[in-house]
Amino acid sequence: MAAGFLLADLFDDGDPQDLEPDAFDRHRGKLAEEAAALYSEADRYLDHELSQEAEQSASNALALFRQLGDKQGVADSLRVIVSAYRIRNEVSQAVHRTVQELERFREREDKLGEAAMLLTLAEIQNEQPGRSSDALKSGRQALAIAQQLGNRILEGFAFLALAEAYGSSPAGAASVRCDQAAQVARASLEAFRSQEGQKKGEGKALHALAHAASLGGDVPEALRCSMEARALFRELELTLLEAAELQSMAEWHRMLKDHRQMLQDAEESLELFRRSEQQDGECSSLRLVIGAQCLCGHHDEALRVAEDALQRFREKDYKRGQAIALDQIAASYFAMNRASEALEAALEALDLIRSLKELPHWEAVLMQSIASLYLSAKRYEEAGDVAQEALLLLQSLGDRSGEATLRLNVLVHVHAAVQDYQDALKSASEAADIFRDLKDRKGEGTALLLAANIYRTVGYLEEADVWLKEAKNIFQDIGERKLLAQVFHGLAKVHISRKEPEEAVSLAYEAHALCKRCRDKPAEAGMLLFAVEAHLSVVANLVDRGRTRGSRELDEQLLKAQKAATAAKKIAESMGDQHSMADALYALSEIYLVSGKYKEALATAEEGIKIYQAVGHKLGECTAFNMKAQALMVAGWTDEALVAAKGALEMATSMGDKTLELLAQDIIDKLTGVGFAQQLPQQHPQQQSRHQPQQPEPSVPEPPPEAAEAEKPKGLDLSMVGDTLHSMLHQMIGESMELDTPFMDAGVDSLMSIEFRSQVNNTFTGLGLSSTLTFDYPTIRELTGHIVDKSKTH
């Protein structure tokens, strides 16, 4: 039936009012049936995202409903027409039509039409970045009118719009937004359930409840609601809604670390979208499938899926899909540590996006990814150039939130990588200012946290402390537990730098408790490993204060460190996270080495090496090889230690990691006689080092005999110093030592070495003795001569 069809056209002669009342009613009834059929047809087209067909049928229905004076039919038809615009991303047309119809309804004092258009406006605003506050305003106005009219279905949709707006609003505490979103989602569910034939609305309300639950950290409840919604959509044969709900379920399974189930849900969603030939949905599911494959460790399969999708989209000449497939190919290569191939795929995706000339926001996001790839490849100049280009694009689009995010995620790290800390702090501060202007407190707190970490890196501990405490207040106010845990982690590191490790231990466990409440297993394991670092810092502090092995305080700290590392290992095992497992083994190896359990230290280091090799983590492998070398060295297996240290040096050199390179070379120097002795293991590079590498103090050359006899400078008595050192070592190891026996050969392990160094410094004060003196002068004779020589210059 044509859009301009008139009621009078049903009759061959004269005005329909000339007919008998019964005849007129029958024909009016037929017209109403035709209008209802057209509307139902339009709604079905809309469910399958056939926007052109939906718009045409809804326009025909609209003309009939207007002739009939059916206000509900007019409002519903207009909502379908605007939804068709939205499916085609014709936002300006959608807004123009909605506002135009809203003004007409208000002029006619048609409250039902006004409420419908206010609701439609709220839905459009929810889809636009930074418009959640506008969506809340429009949605509340629509809800008030719907409740005044007693229209429960319209009420249900208004509650749905409010649930989405609360869920995406950056303002206010996360816990409050979660409660508000859940409250209106439940009200929507109740409204739809009170009406017959509203199962689709019921499913949408359950979807909203799932997202509200996830916002509050209750992922199991989110999964339950999504599964119930999916069952409804499947029953109604709403394929696209079912596919979209499967995407949500995949995301909840990802958050629950059930990567296999995540993969199954994502693959089902992908298949449904493909069957429906809905390419945008297919692209979204493709991202989830490849992400799940990577999380399951199936990197080759992830790459295959992405390449198959690329070929499929090329055959269909679907350039947007090609760009997404290339983006996922880049992600797969990056997960496989094939950075150059990842960069090549990402650059090709960028060229495609630019050729479309209609996706500037996506172009900016992709440029950010490319900058991050350059950053990971240590190509800092190129990373900075691409990031600046993306920044200009975001500024031209007026996307201030995107601008702030780019500053935090890329520019800060680029500046810090080249040690341009002033510009790094400037970028973080500018991001904080933008987020503050946008009333995005989570973003503001994140920027403060990152700036504080930079201050700590350069040694400005007071400034770091101030910024961390400001971020802490924000995250506590908005109920953001995960980031609050990161703040406690940062504060703990400040305390370690201040040599206040006891406070660091307390904060480490506070951070761990927050991660546990958030059910964030990876973060929980990470905080336990940081607690190990804090406990070992306490050990070093106790030794410096004169505590010796066997003391209650020292043994207690080592036991607590071992328990924390073991707990982290169990969490990693439960998640099947091989990387975290290797990190926990490294921590245990460090604890065993400090405790003098060399066989256990060696065994755990070797186990960690195998896992790092299996997952292709070169940095971890190199660090664990250094640990193995140290364990072999203090156990007296010199040749094996030298092989391990040389292997670590080769890996560090190939990666360009100067810190690990220096550590490996230092071990080699000690093993080859440049200063052979024991030392405490260095901290894992994923954590901040507790003991910065110190250069050995150069030895003072002994004067020629004739000069010594001529001048005989005043200094400590050689015999007195030697006897004192003999006595210290006898008490420590329980037997006398020869003058030229290396400390290690006499049984002085790494922990004893720290104890001995502390006693020597406390006994011979004022000489400016190096903290590495037991490494550089590894026998009683050498150390005695060094102390006497130093005393002559002080």
PDB file of N, CA, C and O in Angstrom, residues 171-219:
ATOM      1  N   ALA A 171      30.515  10.092  35.317  1.00  0.00           N
ATOM      2  CA  ALA A 171      30.399  10.847  36.550  1.00  0.00           C
ATOM      3  C   ALA A 171      29.890   9.971  37.690  1.00  0.00           C
ATOM      4  O   ALA A 171      29.124   9.043  37.485  1.00  0.00           O
ATOM      5  N   GLY A 172      30.341  10.286  38.893  1.00  0.00           N
ATOM      6  CA  GLY A 172      29.842   9.594  40.081  1.00  0.00           C
ATOM      7  C   GLY A 172      30.584   8.319  40.398  1.00  0.00           C
ATOM      8  O   GLY A 172      31.415   7.843  39.636  1.00  0.00           O
ATOM      9  N   ALA A 173      30.292   7.781  41.555  1.00  0.00           N
ATOM     10  CA  ALA A 173      30.948   6.554  42.002  1.00  0.00           C
ATOM     11  C   ALA A 173      30.451   5.362  41.195  1.00  0.00           C
ATOM     12  O   ALA A 173      29.282   5.274  40.837  1.00  0.00           O
ATOM     13  N   ALA A 174      31.381   4.443  40.930  1.00  0.00           N
ATOM     14  CA  ALA A 174      31.031   3.249  40.144  1.00  0.00           C
ATOM     15  C   ALA A 174      29.941   2.448  40.845  1.00  0.00           C
ATOM     16  O   ALA A 174      29.034   1.923  40.195  1.00  0.00           O
ATOM     17  N   SER A 175      30.031   2.359  42.177  1.00  0.00           N
ATOM     18  CA  SER A 175      29.043   1.574  42.921  1.00  0.00           C
ATOM     19  C   SER A 175      27.653   2.198  42.816  1.00  0.00           C
ATOM     20  O   SER A 175      26.650   1.499  42.694  1.00  0.00           O
ATOM     21  N   VAL A 176      27.604   3.547  42.819  1.00  0.00           N
ATOM     22  CA  VAL A 176      26.314   4.242  42.701  1.00  0.00           C
ATOM     23  C   VAL A 176      25.746   4.044  41.301  1.00  0.00           C
ATOM     24  O   VAL A 176      24.561   3.746  41.126  1.00  0.00           O
ATOM     25  N   ARG A 177      26.597   4.206  40.265  1.00  0.00           N
ATOM     26  CA  ARG A 177      26.130   4.020  38.893  1.00  0.00           C
ATOM     27  C   ARG A 177      25.640   2.598  38.669  1.00  0.00           C
ATOM     28  O   ARG A 177      24.661   2.368  37.974  1.00  0.00           O
ATOM     29  N   CYS A 178      26.344   1.645  39.275  1.00  0.00           N
ATOM     30  CA  CYS A 178      25.938   0.245  39.162  1.00  0.00           C
ATOM     31  C   CYS A 178      24.564   0.041  39.772  1.00  0.00           C
ATOM     32  O   CYS A 178      23.688  -0.590  39.175  1.00  0.00           O
ATOM     33  N   ASP A 179      24.352   0.583  40.971  1.00  0.00           N
ATOM     34  CA  ASP A 179      23.062   0.434  41.655  1.00  0.00           C
ATOM     35  C   ASP A 179      21.942   1.094  40.860  1.00  0.00           C
ATOM     36  O   ASP A 179      20.838   0.543  40.739  1.00  0.00           O
ATOM     37  N   GLN A 180      22.229   2.276  40.303  1.00  0.00           N
ATOM     38  CA  GLN A 180      21.208   2.981  39.532  1.00  0.00           C
ATOM     39  C   GLN A 180      20.851   2.217  38.259  1.00  0.00           C
ATOM     40  O   GLN A 180      19.677   2.068  37.912  1.00  0.00           O
ATOM     41  N   ALA A 181      21.891   1.720  37.569  1.00  0.00           N
ATOM     42  CA  ALA A 181      21.653   0.962  36.339  1.00  0.00           C
ATOM     43  C   ALA A 181      20.864  -0.308  36.632  1.00  0.00           C
ATOM     44  O   ALA A 181      19.933  -0.668  35.900  1.00  0.00           O
ATOM     45  N   ALA A 182      21.220  -0.995  37.716  1.00  0.00           N
ATOM     46  CA  ALA A 182      20.527  -2.234  38.076  1.00  0.00           C
ATOM     47  C   ALA A 182      19.075  -1.951  38.469  1.00  0.00           C
ATOM     48  O   ALA A 182      18.161  -2.709  38.111  1.00  0.00           O
ATOM     49  N   GLN A 183      18.873  -0.850  39.180  1.00  0.00           N
ATOM     50  CA  GLN A 183      17.520  -0.511  39.643  1.00  0.00           C
ATOM     51  C   GLN A 183      16.582  -0.255  38.465  1.00  0.00           C
ATOM     52  O   GLN A 183      15.461  -0.794  38.415  1.00  0.00           O
ATOM     53  N   VAL A 184      17.017   0.546  37.499  1.00  0.00           N
ATOM     54  CA  VAL A 184      16.133   0.846  36.366  1.00  0.00           C
ATOM     55  C   VAL A 184      16.004  -0.357  35.432  1.00  0.00           C
ATOM     56  O   VAL A 184      14.953  -0.548  34.799  1.00  0.00           O
ATOM     57  N   ALA A 185      17.054  -1.193  35.349  1.00  0.00           N
ATOM     58  CA  ALA A 185      16.955  -2.403  34.515  1.00  0.00           C
ATOM     59  C   ALA A 185      15.926  -3.364  35.107  1.00  0.00           C
ATOM     60  O   ALA A 185      15.140  -3.986  34.370  1.00  0.00           O
ATOM     61  N   ARG A 186      15.916  -3.489  36.432  1.00  0.00           N
ATOM     62  CA  ARG A 186      14.909  -4.345  37.075  1.00  0.00           C
ATOM     63  C   ARG A 186      13.502  -3.788  36.880  1.00  0.00           C
ATOM     64  O   ARG A 186      12.544  -4.543  36.670  1.00  0.00           O
ATOM     65  N   ALA A 187      13.388  -2.447  36.938  1.00  0.00           N
ATOM     66  CA  ALA A 187      12.078  -1.817  36.698  1.00  0.00           C
ATOM     67  C   ALA A 187      11.617  -2.083  35.267  1.00  0.00           C
ATOM     68  O   ALA A 187      10.429  -2.324  35.012  1.00  0.00           O
ATOM     69  N   SER A 188      12.555  -2.056  34.320  1.00  0.00           N
ATOM     70  CA  SER A 188      12.219  -2.360  32.929  1.00  0.00           C
ATOM     71  C   SER A 188      11.737  -3.800  32.793  1.00  0.00           C
ATOM     72  O   SER A 188      10.739  -4.075  32.125  1.00  0.00           O
ATOM     73  N   LEU A 189      12.442  -4.712  33.437  1.00  0.00           N
ATOM     74  CA  LEU A 189      12.073  -6.130  33.379  1.00  0.00           C
ATOM     75  C   LEU A 189      10.668  -6.345  33.935  1.00  0.00           C
ATOM     76  O   LEU A 189       9.845  -7.065  33.349  1.00  0.00           O
ATOM     77  N   GLU A 190      10.382  -5.681  35.056  1.00  0.00           N
ATOM     78  CA  GLU A 190       9.060  -5.807  35.674  1.00  0.00           C
ATOM     79  C   GLU A 190       7.968  -5.256  34.754  1.00  0.00           C
ATOM     80  O   GLU A 190       6.890  -5.856  34.621  1.00  0.00           O
ATOM     81  N   ALA A 191       8.253  -4.136  34.096  1.00  0.00           N
ATOM     82  CA  ALA A 191       7.268  -3.526  33.202  1.00  0.00           C
ATOM     83  C   ALA A 191       6.949  -4.450  32.027  1.00  0.00           C
ATOM     84  O   ALA A 191       5.781  -4.651  31.669  1.00  0.00           O
ATOM     85  N   PHE A 192       7.980  -5.024  31.408  1.00  0.00           N
ATOM     86  CA  PHE A 192       7.750  -5.898  30.250  1.00  0.00           C
ATOM     87  C   PHE A 192       7.053  -7.205  30.652  1.00  0.00           C
ATOM     88  O   PHE A 192       6.211  -7.719  29.920  1.00  0.00           O
ATOM     89  N   ARG A 193       7.419  -7.719  31.810  1.00  0.00           N
ATOM     90  CA  ARG A 193       6.799  -8.969  32.256  1.00  0.00           C
ATOM     91  C   ARG A 193       5.327  -8.788  32.630  1.00  0.00           C
ATOM     92  O   ARG A 193       4.571  -9.757  32.669  1.00  0.00           O
ATOM     93  N   SER A 194       4.947  -7.531  32.888  1.00  0.00           N
ATOM     94  CA  SER A 194       3.551  -7.282  33.260  1.00  0.00           C
ATOM     95  C   SER A 194       2.630  -7.222  32.033  1.00  0.00           C
ATOM     96  O   SER A 194       1.415  -7.156  32.172  1.00  0.00           O
ATOM     97  N   GLN A 195       3.228  -7.235  30.837  1.00  0.00           N
ATOM     98  CA  GLN A 195       2.451  -7.109  29.607  1.00  0.00           C
ATOM     99  C   GLN A 195       2.574  -8.377  28.768  1.00  0.00           C
ATOM    100  O   GLN A 195       3.648  -8.979  28.677  1.00  0.00           O
ATOM    101  N   GLU A 196       1.491  -8.769  28.150  1.00  0.00           N
ATOM    102  CA  GLU A 196       1.507  -9.934  27.271  1.00  0.00           C
ATOM    103  C   GLU A 196       2.309  -9.642  25.998  1.00  0.00           C
ATOM    104  O   GLU A 196       2.273  -8.535  25.477  1.00  0.00           O
ATOM    105  N   GLY A 197       3.008 -10.654  25.518  1.00  0.00           N
ATOM    106  CA  GLY A 197       3.693 -10.554  24.238  1.00  0.00           C
ATOM    107  C   GLY A 197       4.896  -9.637  24.224  1.00  0.00           C
ATOM    108  O   GLY A 197       5.256  -9.106  23.171  1.00  0.00           O
ATOM    109  N   GLN A 198       5.549  -9.435  25.376  1.00  0.00           N
ATOM    110  CA  GLN A 198       6.696  -8.534  25.443  1.00  0.00           C
ATOM    111  C   GLN A 198       7.987  -9.281  25.826  1.00  0.00           C
ATOM    112  O   GLN A 198       8.814  -8.774  26.574  1.00  0.00           O
ATOM    113  N   LYS A 199       8.131 -10.494  25.277  1.00  0.00           N
ATOM    114  CA  LYS A 199       9.329 -11.281  25.607  1.00  0.00           C
ATOM    115  C   LYS A 199      10.605 -10.646  25.041  1.00  0.00           C
ATOM    116  O   LYS A 199      11.679 -10.781  25.623  1.00  0.00           O
ATOM    117  N   LYS A 200      10.496  -9.978  23.893  1.00  0.00           N
ATOM    118  CA  LYS A 200      11.676  -9.307  23.349  1.00  0.00           C
ATOM    119  C   LYS A 200      12.137  -8.203  24.302  1.00  0.00           C
ATOM    120  O   LYS A 200      13.337  -8.074  24.576  1.00  0.00           O
ATOM    121  N   GLY A 201      11.192  -7.415  24.795  1.00  0.00           N
ATOM    122  CA  GLY A 201      11.545  -6.382  25.770  1.00  0.00           C
ATOM    123  C   GLY A 201      12.123  -6.985  27.036  1.00  0.00           C
ATOM    124  O   GLY A 201      13.075  -6.450  27.627  1.00  0.00           O
ATOM    125  N   GLU A 202      11.562  -8.135  27.457  1.00  0.00           N
ATOM    126  CA  GLU A 202      12.069  -8.825  28.637  1.00  0.00           C
ATOM    127  C   GLU A 202      13.535  -9.234  28.432  1.00  0.00           C
ATOM    128  O   GLU A 202      14.376  -9.064  29.319  1.00  0.00           O
ATOM    129  N   GLY A 203      13.827  -9.758  27.240  1.00  0.00           N
ATOM    130  CA  GLY A 203      15.209 -10.144  26.935  1.00  0.00           C
ATOM    131  C   GLY A 203      16.148  -8.958  26.966  1.00  0.00           C
ATOM    132  O   GLY A 203      17.276  -9.046  27.473  1.00  0.00           O
ATOM    133  N   LYS A 204      15.697  -7.835  26.424  1.00  0.00           N
ATOM    134  CA  LYS A 204      16.533  -6.629  26.430  1.00  0.00           C
ATOM    135  C   LYS A 204      16.765  -6.116  27.854  1.00  0.00           C
ATOM    136  O   LYS A 204      17.850  -5.616  28.177  1.00  0.00           O
ATOM    137  N   ALA A 205      15.756  -6.235  28.695  1.00  0.00           N
ATOM    138  CA  ALA A 205      15.913  -5.822  30.092  1.00  0.00           C
ATOM    139  C   ALA A 205      16.914  -6.726  30.815  1.00  0.00           C
ATOM    140  O   ALA A 205      17.730  -6.253  31.623  1.00  0.00           O
ATOM    141  N   LEU A 206      16.867  -8.029  30.538  1.00  0.00           N
ATOM    142  CA  LEU A 206      17.847  -8.949  31.122  1.00  0.00           C
ATOM    143  C   LEU A 206      19.260  -8.621  30.645  1.00  0.00           C
ATOM    144  O   LEU A 206      20.226  -8.709  31.410  1.00  0.00           O
ATOM    145  N   HIS A 207      19.375  -8.223  29.383  1.00  0.00           N
ATOM    146  CA  HIS A 207      20.669  -7.794  28.839  1.00  0.00           C
ATOM    147  C   HIS A 207      21.194  -6.587  29.628  1.00  0.00           C
ATOM    148  O   HIS A 207      22.378  -6.519  29.990  1.00  0.00           O
ATOM    149  N   ALA A 208      20.312  -5.627  29.884  1.00  0.00           N
ATOM    150  CA  ALA A 208      20.701  -4.440  30.652  1.00  0.00           C
ATOM    151  C   ALA A 208      21.092  -4.809  32.080  1.00  0.00           C
ATOM    152  O   ALA A 208      22.044  -4.257  32.640  1.00  0.00           O
ATOM    153  N   LEU A 209      20.357  -5.747  32.684  1.00  0.00           N
ATOM    154  CA  LEU A 209      20.699  -6.204  34.033  1.00  0.00           C
ATOM    155  C   LEU A 209      22.077  -6.854  34.063  1.00  0.00           C
ATOM    156  O   LEU A 209      22.840  -6.688  35.025  1.00  0.00           O
ATOM    157  N   ALA A 210      22.408  -7.605  33.008  1.00  0.00           N
ATOM    158  CA  ALA A 210      23.718  -8.253  32.930  1.00  0.00           C
ATOM    159  C   ALA A 210      24.825  -7.213  32.946  1.00  0.00           C
ATOM    160  O   ALA A 210      25.828  -7.351  33.661  1.00  0.00           O
ATOM    161  N   HIS A 211      24.655  -6.160  32.177  1.00  0.00           N
ATOM    162  CA  HIS A 211      25.694  -5.133  32.120  1.00  0.00           C
ATOM    163  C   HIS A 211      25.788  -4.359  33.436  1.00  0.00           C
ATOM    164  O   HIS A 211      26.882  -3.958  33.847  1.00  0.00           O
ATOM    165  N   ALA A 212      24.673  -4.156  34.096  1.00  0.00           N
ATOM    166  CA  ALA A 212      24.712  -3.498  35.405  1.00  0.00           C
ATOM    167  C   ALA A 212      25.463  -4.367  36.409  1.00  0.00           C
ATOM    168  O   ALA A 212      26.261  -3.866  37.216  1.00  0.00           O
ATOM    169  N   ALA A 213      25.237  -5.673  36.364  1.00  0.00           N
ATOM    170  CA  ALA A 213      25.937  -6.592  37.268  1.00  0.00           C
ATOM    171  C   ALA A 213      27.432  -6.586  36.996  1.00  0.00           C
ATOM    172  O   ALA A 213      28.250  -6.597  37.935  1.00  0.00           O
ATOM    173  N   SER A 214      27.812  -6.547  35.725  1.00  0.00           N
ATOM    174  CA  SER A 214      29.247  -6.531  35.392  1.00  0.00           C
ATOM    175  C   SER A 214      29.896  -5.237  35.860  1.00  0.00           C
ATOM    176  O   SER A 214      31.043  -5.228  36.306  1.00  0.00           O
ATOM    177  N   LEU A 215      29.152  -4.131  35.787  1.00  0.00           N
ATOM    178  CA  LEU A 215      29.665  -2.850  36.264  1.00  0.00           C
ATOM    179  C   LEU A 215      29.983  -2.914  37.749  1.00  0.00           C
ATOM    180  O   LEU A 215      30.948  -2.321  38.219  1.00  0.00           O
ATOM    181  N   GLY A 216      29.186  -3.676  38.490  1.00  0.00           N
ATOM    182  CA  GLY A 216      29.415  -3.834  39.927  1.00  0.00           C
ATOM    183  C   GLY A 216      30.370  -4.966  40.268  1.00  0.00           C
ATOM    184  O   GLY A 216      30.577  -5.259  41.441  1.00  0.00           O
ATOM    185  N   GLY A 217      30.931  -5.616  39.256  1.00  0.00           N
ATOM    186  CA  GLY A 217      31.904  -6.676  39.505  1.00  0.00           C
ATOM    187  C   GLY A 217      31.297  -8.042  39.739  1.00  0.00           C
ATOM    188  O   GLY A 217      32.021  -9.005  40.000  1.00  0.00           O
ATOM    189  N   ASP A 218      29.964  -8.164  39.642  1.00  0.00           N
ATOM    190  CA  ASP A 218      29.314  -9.463  39.851  1.00  0.00           C
ATOM    191  C   ASP A 218      29.176 -10.162  38.492  1.00  0.00           C
ATOM    192  O   ASP A 218      28.088 -10.240  37.913  1.00  0.00           O
ATOM    193  N   VAL A 219      30.287 -10.678  37.999  1.00  0.00           N
ATOM    194  CA  VAL A 219      30.301 -11.279  36.663  1.00  0.00           C
ATOM    195  C   VAL A 219      29.448 -12.550  36.592  1.00  0.00           C
ATOM    196  O   VAL A 219      28.772 -12.775  35.581  1.00  0.00           O
TER     197      VAL A 219
END
